Coordinates of C-alpha atoms and ligand atoms in Angstrom, one line a residue:
M1 CA 110.5 79.2 113.3
T2 CA 109.0 76.3 115.3
T3 CA 106.0 73.9 113.6
R4 CA 104.3 75.1 117.0
A5 CA 104.4 78.7 116.1
A6 CA 103.6 78.3 112.9
L7 CA 100.6 76.4 114.0
F8 CA 99.4 79.2 115.9
I9 CA 100.2 81.8 113.6
G10 CA 98.0 79.9 111.2
L11 CA 95.4 79.8 114.0
S12 CA 95.5 83.4 114.3
L13 CA 94.7 84.0 110.9
A14 CA 91.9 81.8 110.9
A15 CA 90.6 83.3 114.5
T16 CA 89.9 86.8 112.7
M17 CA 86.8 85.1 111.3
V18 CA 84.6 85.2 114.3
S19 CA 80.9 84.4 113.9
A20 CA 78.1 84.8 116.5
Q21 CA 76.8 81.4 117.4
E22 CA 75.1 79.2 120.1
I23 CA 77.3 78.5 123.1
K24 CA 77.2 74.9 123.8
P25 CA 78.6 72.7 127.0
G26 CA 82.1 71.2 127.3
S27 CA 80.4 68.1 127.2
A28 CA 79.3 68.7 123.2
F29 CA 82.8 68.4 122.2
L30 CA 83.6 64.9 124.1
S31 CA 84.0 61.8 122.3
P32 CA 81.2 59.5 122.4
E33 CA 82.9 57.3 124.9
M34 CA 84.2 60.0 127.0
L35 CA 80.8 61.4 127.5
R36 CA 79.3 58.0 128.4
Q37 CA 82.1 57.7 130.8
Q38 CA 81.6 61.6 132.1
S39 CA 77.8 60.6 132.6
D40 CA 78.3 57.3 134.6
E41 CA 79.0 57.9 138.3
A42 CA 80.9 54.6 138.7
R43 CA 82.9 55.0 135.6
N44 CA 83.9 58.8 136.1
P45 CA 86.9 59.2 138.4
G46 CA 86.0 62.5 139.7
F47 CA 83.4 61.2 141.8
L48 CA 86.1 59.6 143.7
W49 CA 87.0 63.7 145.1
V50 CA 82.9 64.2 145.3
E51 CA 83.2 61.3 147.7
Q52 CA 86.1 62.2 149.6
G53 CA 84.7 66.0 149.8
G54 CA 81.6 64.2 151.3
E55 CA 83.4 62.7 154.0
L56 CA 85.1 65.7 154.7
F57 CA 82.1 67.6 155.1
S58 CA 80.7 65.4 157.5
R59 CA 83.9 65.2 159.6
R60 CA 84.8 67.8 162.4
S61 CA 88.0 69.5 162.4
G62 CA 89.5 70.2 166.2
G63 CA 87.2 72.0 168.1
A64 CA 85.3 73.6 164.8
P65 CA 81.9 72.4 164.1
A66 CA 81.8 70.1 160.8
C67 CA 80.0 72.0 157.7
I68 CA 77.3 69.8 157.9
A69 CA 76.6 71.2 161.3
C70 CA 75.5 74.4 159.4
H71 CA 74.8 72.9 156.3
A72 CA 72.4 70.0 157.1
G73 CA 70.8 67.9 154.2
P74 CA 73.3 69.7 151.5
E75 CA 71.8 67.8 148.7
R76 CA 68.6 70.1 149.3
S77 CA 70.1 73.2 151.4
L78 CA 73.1 73.7 148.7
K79 CA 71.2 72.3 145.6
G80 CA 72.1 74.8 143.0
A81 CA 74.3 77.1 144.9
A82 CA 77.2 76.3 142.6
T83 CA 75.1 77.9 139.5
R84 CA 75.2 81.3 141.2
Y85 CA 79.1 81.4 141.6
P86 CA 81.1 83.6 141.2
Q87 CA 79.3 86.2 143.2
V88 CA 79.8 89.1 144.9
D89 CA 80.6 88.8 148.7
A90 CA 77.9 91.4 150.2
A91 CA 79.9 92.0 153.4
S92 CA 83.6 92.5 151.6
G93 CA 82.3 93.4 148.2
K94 CA 84.8 91.2 146.8
L95 CA 84.0 88.6 144.0
L96 CA 83.9 85.0 145.3
N97 CA 84.0 81.8 143.5
L98 CA 82.9 78.5 145.1
E99 CA 86.4 77.9 146.1
G100 CA 86.4 81.5 147.5
R101 CA 83.2 81.0 149.4
I102 CA 84.3 77.4 151.0
E103 CA 87.4 79.2 152.2
Q104 CA 85.6 81.8 153.7
C105 CA 83.4 79.5 155.9
R106 CA 86.7 77.4 156.7
T107 CA 88.3 80.5 157.9
Q108 CA 85.4 82.6 159.4
R109 CA 83.0 80.0 160.8
Q110 CA 85.3 76.8 161.3
N111 CA 88.0 79.3 162.2
E112 CA 90.6 77.0 160.8
P113 CA 93.4 77.8 158.6
A114 CA 92.6 78.1 154.9
F115 CA 92.5 74.6 153.0
G116 CA 94.6 76.2 149.9
Y117 CA 93.6 76.5 146.5
E118 CA 94.3 73.1 144.7
S119 CA 94.6 71.2 147.8
P120 CA 92.9 67.7 147.8
E121 CA 90.6 69.1 150.8
L122 CA 89.5 72.1 148.8
L123 CA 88.8 70.4 145.3
G124 CA 87.0 67.5 147.0
L125 CA 84.6 70.0 149.0
T126 CA 84.2 72.2 145.7
A127 CA 83.4 68.9 143.6
Y128 CA 80.8 67.9 146.4
V129 CA 78.9 71.1 146.6
A130 CA 79.3 71.2 142.8
S131 CA 77.9 67.8 142.4
F132 CA 74.5 69.1 143.8
S133 CA 74.1 71.6 140.8
R134 CA 74.7 68.7 138.3
G135 CA 72.1 69.3 135.5
L136 CA 70.9 72.8 136.8
P137 CA 71.0 75.8 134.8
M138 CA 74.1 78.3 135.3
A139 CA 72.5 81.6 137.1
V140 CA 75.0 83.8 137.9
A141 CA 74.1 87.4 138.8
T142 CA 75.4 90.0 136.2
E143 CA 74.2 92.9 137.2
G144 CA 74.5 95.7 140.1
A145 CA 77.7 94.9 142.2
A146 CA 78.7 92.2 139.8
K147 CA 78.7 94.6 136.5
P148 CA 81.9 95.8 137.1
Y149 CA 83.6 92.5 137.7
L150 CA 81.6 91.3 134.5
E151 CA 83.1 93.8 132.3
A152 CA 86.8 93.4 133.4
G153 CA 86.1 89.6 132.8
K154 CA 84.9 90.2 129.3
A155 CA 87.9 92.8 128.5
F156 CA 90.4 90.0 129.8
Y157 CA 88.7 87.5 127.5
E158 CA 88.8 89.8 124.7
R159 CA 92.4 91.2 124.8
R160 CA 95.0 89.6 122.7
Q161 CA 97.9 88.3 125.0
G162 CA 101.3 86.3 125.4
Q163 CA 103.8 85.9 122.6
L164 CA 101.4 84.5 120.5
N165 CA 99.1 87.4 120.6
L166 CA 95.9 85.6 120.8
S167 CA 92.7 86.3 123.1
C168 CA 90.6 83.6 124.5
R169 CA 87.8 84.8 122.4
Q170 CA 90.0 84.0 119.1
C171 CA 90.0 80.2 119.9
H172 CA 87.2 79.9 121.8
D173 CA 84.8 81.7 119.4
G174 CA 86.7 81.8 116.6
L175 CA 88.2 78.4 116.1
V176 CA 85.1 76.1 118.0
G177 CA 85.3 72.7 116.5
E178 CA 88.9 73.0 115.1
K179 CA 91.5 70.6 116.3
L180 CA 94.5 71.7 118.4
R181 CA 96.8 69.5 119.7
G182 CA 94.5 66.4 119.6
D183 CA 91.7 68.5 121.4
T184 CA 88.9 69.9 119.8
I185 CA 88.3 73.3 120.8
S186 CA 85.1 74.3 122.8
H187 CA 83.6 77.5 123.8
G188 CA 86.0 77.8 126.7
I189 CA 83.3 77.6 129.6
G190 CA 84.1 76.7 133.3
T191 CA 81.2 74.4 133.9
G192 CA 82.5 71.0 133.9
Y193 CA 85.0 72.2 136.7
P194 CA 86.3 71.0 139.1
A195 CA 87.0 68.3 136.4
Y196 CA 89.0 65.2 136.1
R197 CA 91.4 65.6 133.5
L198 CA 93.5 62.5 132.1
E199 CA 96.4 64.6 131.3
W200 CA 96.5 65.8 135.4
N201 CA 95.6 62.3 136.2
G202 CA 93.1 63.7 138.6
V203 CA 90.6 66.5 139.5
G204 CA 91.9 70.3 139.1
S205 CA 89.9 73.5 139.4
L206 CA 88.9 76.0 136.6
H207 CA 91.7 78.2 137.5
R208 CA 94.2 75.4 136.8
R209 CA 92.6 75.0 133.3
L210 CA 93.0 78.9 132.6
R211 CA 96.7 78.8 133.7
A212 CA 96.9 76.2 131.2
C213 CA 95.6 78.3 128.2
S214 CA 97.6 81.4 129.4
L215 CA 100.7 79.2 129.0
G216 CA 99.7 78.0 125.8
V217 CA 99.6 81.3 124.4
R218 CA 103.0 82.3 126.3
A219 CA 100.9 84.9 128.5
T220 CA 101.0 85.8 132.2
Q221 CA 99.8 82.5 134.2
F222 CA 97.9 84.4 137.0
D223 CA 97.9 82.7 140.6
Y224 CA 95.0 80.5 141.8
G225 CA 92.2 82.5 143.0
A226 CA 93.6 85.8 141.3
P227 CA 91.3 88.5 140.8
D228 CA 91.8 88.5 137.1
Y229 CA 91.0 84.9 136.9
L230 CA 87.8 85.4 139.3
A231 CA 86.5 88.0 137.0
L232 CA 87.2 86.1 133.9
E233 CA 85.4 83.1 135.6
L234 CA 82.4 85.3 136.1
Y235 CA 82.5 86.2 132.3
L236 CA 82.7 82.5 131.4
A237 CA 79.7 81.6 133.7
A238 CA 77.7 84.6 132.0
R239 CA 78.5 83.3 128.9
A240 CA 77.1 79.8 130.2
K241 CA 74.0 81.3 131.8
G242 CA 71.2 78.7 131.0
L243 CA 73.4 75.9 130.4
P244 CA 73.8 72.6 132.6
L245 CA 76.4 72.5 135.5
E246 CA 78.7 69.4 134.6
S247 CA 81.1 69.2 137.3
P248 CA 83.0 66.7 137.9
G249 CA 83.6 66.9 133.9
L250 CA 85.8 64.4 132.4
R251 CA 88.6 66.0 129.9
R252 CA 91.4 65.1 127.9
Ligands
HEC26 C1 79.2 77.7 161.8 C2 78.5 77.6 160.7 C3 79.2 77.3 159.4 C4 80.0 76.4 159.0 C5 80.9 75.4 160.0 C6 79.8 76.4 157.7 N1 79.4 77.1 156.9 FE1 79.1 77.4 155.2 N2 78.1 78.7 155.3 C7 77.5 79.5 156.9 C8 76.5 80.5 156.2 C9 75.8 81.3 157.6 C10 76.7 80.8 154.9 C11 75.9 82.0 154.2 C12 77.2 83.0 153.8 C13 76.5 84.2 153.4 O1 75.4 84.1 152.7 O2 77.0 85.2 153.6 C14 77.3 79.9 154.4 C15 77.7 79.5 152.9 C16 78.2 78.6 152.5 C17 78.1 78.3 150.9 C18 77.3 79.0 149.9 C19 75.9 78.7 149.8 C20 75.1 79.4 149.1 O3 74.1 79.3 148.6 O4 75.6 80.3 148.4 C21 79.0 77.4 150.6 C22 79.1 76.6 149.5 C23 79.4 76.7 152.2 N3 78.8 77.8 152.9 C24 80.0 75.5 152.2 C25 80.6 75.2 153.4 C26 81.5 74.2 153.6 C27 82.1 73.3 152.6 C28 81.8 74.0 155.1 C29 83.3 73.2 155.5 C30 84.4 73.5 155.3 C31 81.2 75.3 155.6 N4 80.2 76.1 154.8 C32 81.3 75.4 157.1 C33 77.7 78.6 157.8 C34 78.7 77.9 158.0
HEC27 C1 95.2 78.7 121.1 C2 94.0 78.5 121.3 C3 93.4 78.8 123.0 C4 93.5 80.0 123.4 C5 94.0 81.2 123.1 C6 92.8 79.7 124.7 N1 92.6 78.7 124.8 FE1 91.2 77.8 126.2 N2 91.4 76.3 125.4 C7 91.9 75.6 124.3 C8 91.9 74.0 124.1 C9 92.4 73.4 122.9 C10 91.4 73.7 125.2 C11 90.8 72.1 125.4 C12 89.7 71.9 124.5 C13 88.7 72.6 124.8 O1 88.1 72.0 126.0 O2 88.3 73.6 124.5 C14 90.6 74.7 126.1 C15 90.2 74.6 127.0 C16 89.7 75.5 127.9 C17 88.6 75.6 128.8 C18 88.3 74.4 129.2 C19 86.6 73.8 128.5 C20 86.2 72.3 129.0 O3 85.1 72.2 129.1 O4 87.1 71.7 129.8 C21 88.3 76.8 129.2 C22 87.6 77.2 130.6 C23 89.2 77.6 128.5 N3 89.8 77.0 127.7 C24 89.0 79.2 128.6 C25 90.0 79.9 127.9 C26 90.2 81.3 128.3 C27 89.4 82.2 129.5 C28 91.2 81.8 127.6 C29 92.0 83.3 127.5 C30 92.8 83.5 128.8 C31 91.7 80.6 126.8 N4 91.1 79.7 127.2 C32 92.5 80.6 125.8 C33 92.6 76.6 123.4 C34 92.9 78.0 123.9

């Protein structure tokens, strides 16, 4: 047995002791230095993506109107928008996260090809739009059309998975505050994303982080934007209700 496998089996035993506790934002688990850096726009490299997103937002692309043509004064008109995603799209009944909503404007209102998940353009625009909600409380809808998605997300969160047979919950509720490979295990909410991660040497989406956790337990990694991760994202956002949005977060 590898040390890593042994470590995980140890963890899975400890994780059976799940206790009800107050959900804390990702920043509560950062070192004091990383927290200072995250809060400082001049030192948080995530703001370079925000800046690039801002440039793209104002730029016309071919014959299509720029984003800003329809979203004038985005610091006001899009303030708080990110706190309400994922949400069910009224027209299609599908669950959309912020990336999905932006791609929808890109393809349906600009009539341009989608940027693609994890492209620098979509990450920049998502980080830019999210930056207008920095510090505002998460406020996703969880009733009505959102409810079945929320329930699917919760079931995913609680399901044991992968070769290591661990659920999200076992780590992100049961082992909060414990160390794992140099990280302090947090409540696993998504309010810091898109985030700059040192390991990525760049900004990545929440789904990139979820893929890393899936891989960590040797479970199926779903595609970026997959319905399974969207439902999970909604559940994480519901867990985070009332907590401040922190994107662009800074992570190890
Ligand atoms: C031709 C006009 C138009 C263009 C161009 C456009 N949008 Fe939109 N956008 C809209 C409309 C209208 C809505 C409201 C859609 C709805 O609620 O169904 C919207 C909704 C949004 C929302 C969600 C706001 C909320 O409060 O939920 C975001 C974010 C957004 N757009 C970002 C962008 C970005 C980024 C671009 C450029 C890539 C863009 N839009 C281009 C018209 C446009
Ligand atoms: C073996 C334990 C383990 C399991 C199981 C696990 N994670 Fe994680 N997860 C981590 C560690 C370690 C980190 C990095 C430290 C942190 O932020 O919690 C992390 C980070 C995260 C983050 C980023 C938090 C932030 O603020 O940067 C999210 C979101 C997350 N996990 C969600 C999930 C979800 C959803 C699942 C189930 C699909 C899952 N994790 C399964 C250990 C785990």
